[in-house]
Amino acid sequence: MAPAQPSEEQLIHCRLDRLLEQRNMTLTDLSRAVGVTLANLSVLKNDRAKAIRFSTLAAICEVLKCEVGELLVVDAVAPPGSTMDATATGKARD
């Protein structure tokens, strides 16, 4: 079975900065605790990551004492001019 191709309409966002702030923890602290480089965590925190290993995800969640859904969120974005976009703005499509 081929892996699903990500849709341009669906974006995954990382809430690492929010979770770190809530726990009074720095990215450097997390890097040391998880054993992942500061550079790699920075890529994740800034929503530039294309992939993440399950082991890394599990380690981050364990250290932050959170669930995956608190760290990563799916945000559906409607393409401009779509029905969903028109509904959200209250304007009917022609």
mmCIF file of N, CA and C in Angstrom:
data_model
loop_
_atom_site.group_PDB
_atom_site.id
_atom_site.type_symbol
_atom_site.label_atom_id
_atom_site.label_comp_id
_atom_site.label_asym_id
_atom_site.label_seq_id
_atom_site.Cartn_x
_atom_site.Cartn_y
_atom_site.Cartn_z
ATOM 1 N N MET A 1 0.849 -1.183 0.000
ATOM 2 C CA MET A 1 0.000 0.000 0.000
ATOM 3 C C MET A 1 0.890 1.240 0.000
ATOM 4 N N ALA A 2 0.663 2.116 -0.921
ATOM 5 C CA ALA A 2 1.458 3.341 -1.031
ATOM 6 C C ALA A 2 1.062 4.321 0.065
ATOM 7 N N PRO A 3 2.035 5.073 0.592
ATOM 8 C CA PRO A 3 1.695 6.062 1.616
ATOM 9 C C PRO A 3 0.806 7.157 1.047
ATOM 10 N N ALA A 4 -0.079 7.648 1.883
ATOM 11 C CA ALA A 4 -0.976 8.730 1.460
ATOM 12 C C ALA A 4 -0.163 9.981 1.184
ATOM 13 N N GLN A 5 -0.495 10.656 0.119
ATOM 14 C CA GLN A 5 0.167 11.910 -0.216
ATOM 15 C C GLN A 5 -0.515 13.034 0.555
ATOM 16 N N PRO A 6 0.270 13.887 1.219
ATOM 17 C CA PRO A 6 -0.353 14.981 1.958
ATOM 18 C C PRO A 6 -1.068 15.937 1.023
ATOM 19 N N SER A 7 -2.213 16.383 1.452
ATOM 20 C CA SER A 7 -3.003 17.323 0.674
ATOM 21 C C SER A 7 -2.531 18.736 0.972
ATOM 22 N N GLU A 8 -2.577 19.595 -0.038
ATOM 23 C CA GLU A 8 -2.234 21.000 0.188
ATOM 24 C C GLU A 8 -3.249 21.656 1.112
ATOM 25 N N GLU A 9 -4.423 21.041 1.240
ATOM 26 C CA GLU A 9 -5.479 21.609 2.064
ATOM 27 C C GLU A 9 -5.315 21.243 3.530
ATOM 28 N N GLN A 10 -4.396 20.343 3.838
ATOM 29 C CA GLN A 10 -4.248 19.879 5.205
ATOM 30 C C GLN A 10 -2.822 20.135 5.673
ATOM 31 N N LEU A 11 -2.677 20.900 6.710
ATOM 32 C CA LEU A 11 -1.366 21.232 7.237
ATOM 33 C C LEU A 11 -1.255 20.760 8.674
ATOM 34 N N ILE A 12 -0.096 20.257 9.028
ATOM 35 C CA ILE A 12 0.163 19.847 10.404
ATOM 36 C C ILE A 12 1.048 20.909 11.031
ATOM 37 N N HIS A 13 0.634 21.398 12.169
ATOM 38 C CA HIS A 13 1.383 22.434 12.869
ATOM 39 C C HIS A 13 1.899 21.893 14.191
ATOM 40 N N CYS A 14 3.067 22.337 14.564
ATOM 41 C CA CYS A 14 3.687 21.932 15.816
ATOM 42 C C CYS A 14 3.485 23.025 16.860
ATOM 43 N N ARG A 15 3.068 22.616 18.033
ATOM 44 C CA ARG A 15 2.851 23.560 19.135
ATOM 45 C C ARG A 15 3.967 23.482 20.173
ATOM 46 N N LEU A 16 5.148 23.125 19.734
ATOM 47 C CA LEU A 16 6.263 22.928 20.653
ATOM 48 C C LEU A 16 6.570 24.182 21.462
ATOM 49 N N ASP A 17 6.549 25.340 20.823
ATOM 50 C CA ASP A 17 6.855 26.574 21.550
ATOM 51 C C ASP A 17 5.870 26.821 22.684
ATOM 52 N N ARG A 18 4.594 26.567 22.433
ATOM 53 C CA ARG A 18 3.559 26.758 23.457
ATOM 54 C C ARG A 18 3.763 25.789 24.628
ATOM 55 N N LEU A 19 4.042 24.526 24.304
ATOM 56 C CA LEU A 19 4.240 23.525 25.352
ATOM 57 C C LEU A 19 5.486 23.824 26.180
ATOM 58 N N LEU A 20 6.550 24.253 25.531
ATOM 59 C CA LEU A 20 7.771 24.611 26.261
ATOM 60 C C LEU A 20 7.511 25.785 27.203
ATOM 61 N N GLU A 21 6.807 26.784 26.704
ATOM 62 C CA GLU A 21 6.497 27.960 27.526
ATOM 63 C C GLU A 21 5.662 27.573 28.745
ATOM 64 N N GLN A 22 4.661 26.725 28.541
ATOM 65 C CA GLN A 22 3.797 26.291 29.642
ATOM 66 C C GLN A 22 4.577 25.526 30.711
ATOM 67 N N ARG A 23 5.676 24.902 30.298
ATOM 68 C CA ARG A 23 6.464 24.094 31.226
ATOM 69 C C ARG A 23 7.740 24.807 31.685
ATOM 70 N N ASN A 24 7.851 26.088 31.342
ATOM 71 C CA ASN A 24 9.043 26.872 31.688
ATOM 72 C C ASN A 24 10.321 26.139 31.298
ATOM 73 N N MET A 25 10.333 25.646 30.072
ATOM 74 C CA MET A 25 11.442 24.847 29.567
ATOM 75 C C MET A 25 11.961 25.486 28.287
ATOM 76 N N THR A 26 13.261 25.396 28.057
ATOM 77 C CA THR A 26 13.832 25.928 26.823
ATOM 78 C C THR A 26 14.021 24.802 25.817
ATOM 79 N N LEU A 27 14.245 25.179 24.586
ATOM 80 C CA LEU A 27 14.525 24.202 23.540
ATOM 81 C C LEU A 27 15.819 23.452 23.868
ATOM 82 N N THR A 28 16.771 24.152 24.461
ATOM 83 C CA THR A 28 18.030 23.523 24.873
ATOM 84 C C THR A 28 17.777 22.472 25.946
ATOM 85 N N ASP A 29 16.918 22.786 26.923
ATOM 86 C CA ASP A 29 16.558 21.810 27.960
ATOM 87 C C ASP A 29 15.954 20.562 27.329
ATOM 88 N N LEU A 30 15.029 20.766 26.393
ATOM 89 C CA LEU A 30 14.366 19.641 25.733
ATOM 90 C C LEU A 30 15.370 18.829 24.924
ATOM 91 N N SER A 31 16.264 19.508 24.241
ATOM 92 C CA SER A 31 17.283 18.839 23.441
ATOM 93 C C SER A 31 18.117 17.897 24.304
ATOM 94 N N ARG A 32 18.541 18.375 25.449
ATOM 95 C CA ARG A 32 19.342 17.551 26.371
ATOM 96 C C ARG A 32 18.533 16.376 26.908
ATOM 97 N N ALA A 33 17.280 16.624 27.260
ATOM 98 C CA ALA A 33 16.440 15.579 27.850
ATOM 99 C C ALA A 33 16.064 14.491 26.851
ATOM 100 N N VAL A 34 15.862 14.879 25.602
ATOM 101 C CA VAL A 34 15.392 13.941 24.578
ATOM 102 C C VAL A 34 16.549 13.307 23.813
ATOM 103 N N GLY A 35 17.673 14.015 23.727
ATOM 104 C CA GLY A 35 18.802 13.501 22.959
ATOM 105 C C GLY A 35 18.678 13.778 21.473
ATOM 106 N N VAL A 36 17.978 14.854 21.141
ATOM 107 C CA VAL A 36 17.811 15.294 19.752
ATOM 108 C C VAL A 36 18.523 16.635 19.634
ATOM 109 N N THR A 37 19.168 16.864 18.498
ATOM 110 C CA THR A 37 19.928 18.107 18.350
ATOM 111 C C THR A 37 19.016 19.326 18.425
ATOM 112 N N LEU A 38 19.602 20.398 18.881
ATOM 113 C CA LEU A 38 18.889 21.669 18.960
ATOM 114 C C LEU A 38 18.408 22.092 17.578
ATOM 115 N N ALA A 39 19.232 21.856 16.563
ATOM 116 C CA ALA A 39 18.864 22.216 15.186
ATOM 117 C C ALA A 39 17.619 21.457 14.734
ATOM 118 N N ASN A 40 17.553 20.160 15.018
ATOM 119 C CA ASN A 40 16.385 19.370 14.606
ATOM 120 C C ASN A 40 15.126 19.792 15.352
ATOM 121 N N LEU A 41 15.250 20.089 16.636
ATOM 122 C CA LEU A 41 14.085 20.554 17.388
ATOM 123 C C LEU A 41 13.634 21.925 16.902
ATOM 124 N N SER A 42 14.568 22.754 16.506
ATOM 125 C CA SER A 42 14.236 24.073 15.977
ATOM 126 C C SER A 42 13.439 23.955 14.681
ATOM 127 N N VAL A 43 13.833 23.027 13.824
ATOM 128 C CA VAL A 43 13.099 22.783 12.572
ATOM 129 C C VAL A 43 11.667 22.370 12.894
ATOM 130 N N LEU A 44 11.500 21.494 13.868
ATOM 131 C CA LEU A 44 10.169 21.038 14.270
ATOM 132 C C LEU A 44 9.360 22.196 14.849
ATOM 133 N N LYS A 45 9.960 22.948 15.749
ATOM 134 C CA LYS A 45 9.282 24.064 16.420
ATOM 135 C C LYS A 45 8.813 25.129 15.435
ATOM 136 N N ASN A 46 9.582 25.334 14.379
ATOM 137 C CA ASN A 46 9.256 26.372 13.401
ATOM 138 C C ASN A 46 8.442 25.862 12.214
ATOM 139 N N ASP A 47 7.815 24.697 12.367
ATOM 140 C CA ASP A 47 6.935 24.110 11.337
ATOM 141 C C ASP A 47 7.631 23.893 9.996
ATOM 142 N N ARG A 48 8.909 23.559 10.034
ATOM 143 C CA ARG A 48 9.626 23.292 8.794
ATOM 144 C C ARG A 48 9.936 21.806 8.617
ATOM 145 N N ALA A 49 9.542 20.985 9.580
ATOM 146 C CA ALA A 49 9.829 19.550 9.508
ATOM 147 C C ALA A 49 8.935 18.878 8.474
ATOM 148 N N LYS A 50 9.510 17.989 7.698
ATOM 149 C CA LYS A 50 8.761 17.214 6.704
ATOM 150 C C LYS A 50 8.382 15.851 7.263
ATOM 151 N N ALA A 51 9.097 15.403 8.300
ATOM 152 C CA ALA A 51 8.846 14.091 8.900
ATOM 153 C C ALA A 51 9.425 14.084 10.310
ATOM 154 N N ILE A 52 8.957 13.133 11.117
ATOM 155 C CA ILE A 52 9.494 12.939 12.461
ATOM 156 C C ILE A 52 9.405 11.456 12.785
ATOM 157 N N ARG A 53 10.436 10.921 13.388
ATOM 158 C CA ARG A 53 10.425 9.510 13.785
ATOM 159 C C ARG A 53 9.471 9.327 14.954
ATOM 160 N N PHE A 54 8.805 8.181 14.971
ATOM 161 C CA PHE A 54 7.904 7.881 16.083
ATOM 162 C C PHE A 54 8.665 7.879 17.405
ATOM 163 N N SER A 55 9.890 7.380 17.397
ATOM 164 C CA SER A 55 10.679 7.332 18.633
ATOM 165 C C SER A 55 10.982 8.745 19.144
ATOM 166 N N THR A 56 11.255 9.667 18.238
ATOM 167 C CA THR A 56 11.504 11.060 18.623
ATOM 168 C C THR A 56 10.232 11.699 19.150
ATOM 169 N N LEU A 57 9.136 11.462 18.462
ATOM 170 C CA LEU A 57 7.840 11.996 18.878
ATOM 171 C C LEU A 57 7.473 11.484 20.271
ATOM 172 N N ALA A 58 7.659 10.188 20.488
ATOM 173 C CA ALA A 58 7.350 9.585 21.787
ATOM 174 C C ALA A 58 8.238 10.169 22.887
ATOM 175 N N ALA A 59 9.518 10.356 22.593
ATOM 176 C CA ALA A 59 10.445 10.903 23.584
ATOM 177 C C ALA A 59 10.083 12.340 23.953
ATOM 178 N N ILE A 60 9.738 13.143 22.959
ATOM 179 C CA ILE A 60 9.340 14.533 23.214
ATOM 180 C C ILE A 60 8.088 14.562 24.086
ATOM 181 N N CYS A 61 7.108 13.752 23.728
ATOM 182 C CA CYS A 61 5.855 13.719 24.495
ATOM 183 C C CYS A 61 6.086 13.218 25.921
ATOM 184 N N GLU A 62 6.987 12.272 26.080
ATOM 185 C CA GLU A 62 7.287 11.758 27.423
ATOM 186 C C GLU A 62 7.910 12.851 28.290
ATOM 187 N N VAL A 63 8.888 13.561 27.757
ATOM 188 C CA VAL A 63 9.557 14.623 28.512
ATOM 189 C C VAL A 63 8.590 15.766 28.814
ATOM 190 N N LEU A 64 7.761 16.129 27.842
ATOM 191 C CA LEU A 64 6.816 17.235 28.034
ATOM 192 C C LEU A 64 5.538 16.806 28.752
ATOM 193 N N LYS A 65 5.412 15.493 28.988
ATOM 194 C CA LYS A 65 4.211 14.936 29.635
ATOM 195 C C LYS A 65 2.943 15.398 28.910
ATOM 196 N N CYS A 66 2.932 15.129 27.605
ATOM 197 C CA CYS A 66 1.790 15.520 26.783
ATOM 198 C C CYS A 66 1.437 14.400 25.821
ATOM 199 N N GLU A 67 0.310 14.534 25.180
ATOM 200 C CA GLU A 67 -0.126 13.602 24.149
ATOM 201 C C GLU A 67 0.307 14.151 22.795
ATOM 202 N N VAL A 68 0.403 13.265 21.815
ATOM 203 C CA VAL A 68 0.794 13.673 20.463
ATOM 204 C C VAL A 68 -0.130 14.774 19.943
ATOM 205 N N GLY A 69 -1.429 14.661 20.217
ATOM 206 C CA GLY A 69 -2.405 15.643 19.753
ATOM 207 C C GLY A 69 -2.243 17.020 20.375
ATOM 208 N N GLU A 70 -1.524 17.102 21.487
ATOM 209 C CA GLU A 70 -1.227 18.405 22.079
ATOM 210 C C GLU A 70 -0.016 19.043 21.405
ATOM 211 N N LEU A 71 0.860 18.200 20.864
ATOM 212 C CA LEU A 71 2.078 18.673 20.211
ATOM 213 C C LEU A 71 1.853 18.988 18.737
ATOM 214 N N LEU A 72 1.146 18.095 18.050
ATOM 215 C CA LEU A 72 0.889 18.258 16.615
ATOM 216 C C LEU A 72 -0.603 18.401 16.377
ATOM 217 N N VAL A 73 -0.996 19.393 15.616
ATOM 218 C CA VAL A 73 -2.406 19.604 15.303
ATOM 219 C C VAL A 73 -2.592 19.697 13.798
ATOM 220 N N VAL A 74 -3.709 19.175 13.327
ATOM 221 C CA VAL A 74 -4.045 19.232 11.906
ATOM 222 C C VAL A 74 -4.949 20.427 11.695
ATOM 223 N N ASP A 75 -4.586 21.244 10.724
ATOM 224 C CA ASP A 75 -5.343 22.449 10.414
ATOM 225 C C ASP A 75 -5.806 22.353 8.972
ATOM 226 N N ALA A 76 -7.102 22.221 8.756
ATOM 227 C CA ALA A 76 -7.641 22.152 7.397
ATOM 228 C C ALA A 76 -7.763 23.565 6.845
ATOM 229 N N VAL A 77 -7.206 23.777 5.675
ATOM 230 C CA VAL A 77 -7.244 25.091 5.032
ATOM 231 C C VAL A 77 -7.936 24.950 3.692
ATOM 232 N N ALA A 78 -8.956 25.742 3.478
ATOM 233 C CA ALA A 78 -9.680 25.692 2.204
ATOM 234 C C ALA A 78 -8.948 26.519 1.164
ATOM 235 N N PRO A 79 -8.847 25.996 -0.061
ATOM 236 C CA PRO A 79 -8.237 26.789 -1.118
ATOM 237 C C PRO A 79 -9.086 28.023 -1.414
ATOM 238 N N PRO A 80 -8.462 29.137 -1.781
ATOM 239 C CA PRO A 80 -9.231 30.349 -2.085
ATOM 240 C C PRO A 80 -10.296 30.078 -3.140
ATOM 241 N N GLY A 81 -11.497 30.596 -2.902
ATOM 242 C CA GLY A 81 -12.586 30.444 -3.863
ATOM 243 C C GLY A 81 -13.375 29.162 -3.724
ATOM 244 N N SER A 82 -12.985 28.292 -2.792
ATOM 245 C CA SER A 82 -13.721 27.033 -2.632
ATOM 246 C C SER A 82 -15.010 27.281 -1.857
ATOM 247 N N THR A 83 -15.894 26.295 -1.857
ATOM 248 C CA THR A 83 -17.156 26.392 -1.124
ATOM 249 C C THR A 83 -16.891 26.617 0.353
ATOM 250 N N MET A 84 -15.902 25.903 0.897
ATOM 251 C CA MET A 84 -15.575 26.046 2.303
ATOM 252 C C MET A 84 -15.132 27.473 2.604
ATOM 253 N N ASP A 85 -14.340 28.061 1.708
ATOM 254 C CA ASP A 85 -13.863 29.424 1.873
ATOM 255 C C ASP A 85 -15.038 30.402 1.854
ATOM 256 N N ALA A 86 -15.969 30.211 0.951
ATOM 257 C CA ALA A 86 -17.133 31.095 0.841
ATOM 258 C C ALA A 86 -18.005 30.989 2.082
ATOM 259 N N THR A 87 -18.156 29.780 2.589
ATOM 260 C CA THR A 87 -18.967 29.585 3.788
ATOM 261 C C THR A 87 -18.325 30.284 4.978
ATOM 262 N N ALA A 88 -17.013 30.160 5.090
ATOM 263 C CA ALA A 88 -16.306 30.762 6.215
ATOM 264 C C ALA A 88 -16.397 32.279 6.194
ATOM 265 N N THR A 89 -16.421 32.868 5.015
ATOM 266 C CA THR A 89 -16.473 34.328 4.918
ATOM 267 C C THR A 89 -17.899 34.855 4.861
ATOM 268 N N GLY A 90 -18.861 33.944 4.710
ATOM 269 C CA GLY A 90 -20.252 34.356 4.628
ATOM 270 C C GLY A 90 -20.665 34.823 3.248
ATOM 271 N N LYS A 91 -19.800 34.657 2.257
ATOM 272 C CA LYS A 91 -20.103 35.084 0.889
ATOM 273 C C LYS A 91 -20.451 33.867 0.046
ATOM 274 N N ALA A 92 -21.477 33.976 -0.717
ATOM 275 C CA ALA A 92 -21.887 32.876 -1.600
ATOM 276 C C ALA A 92 -21.011 32.847 -2.833
ATOM 277 N N ARG A 93 -20.789 31.646 -3.340
ATOM 278 C CA ARG A 93 -20.041 31.502 -4.594
ATOM 279 C C ARG A 93 -20.929 31.818 -5.763
ATOM 280 N N ASP A 94 -20.340 32.347 -6.810
ATOM 281 C CA ASP A 94 -21.092 32.627 -8.048
ATOM 282 C C ASP A 94 -21.363 31.348 -8.792
#
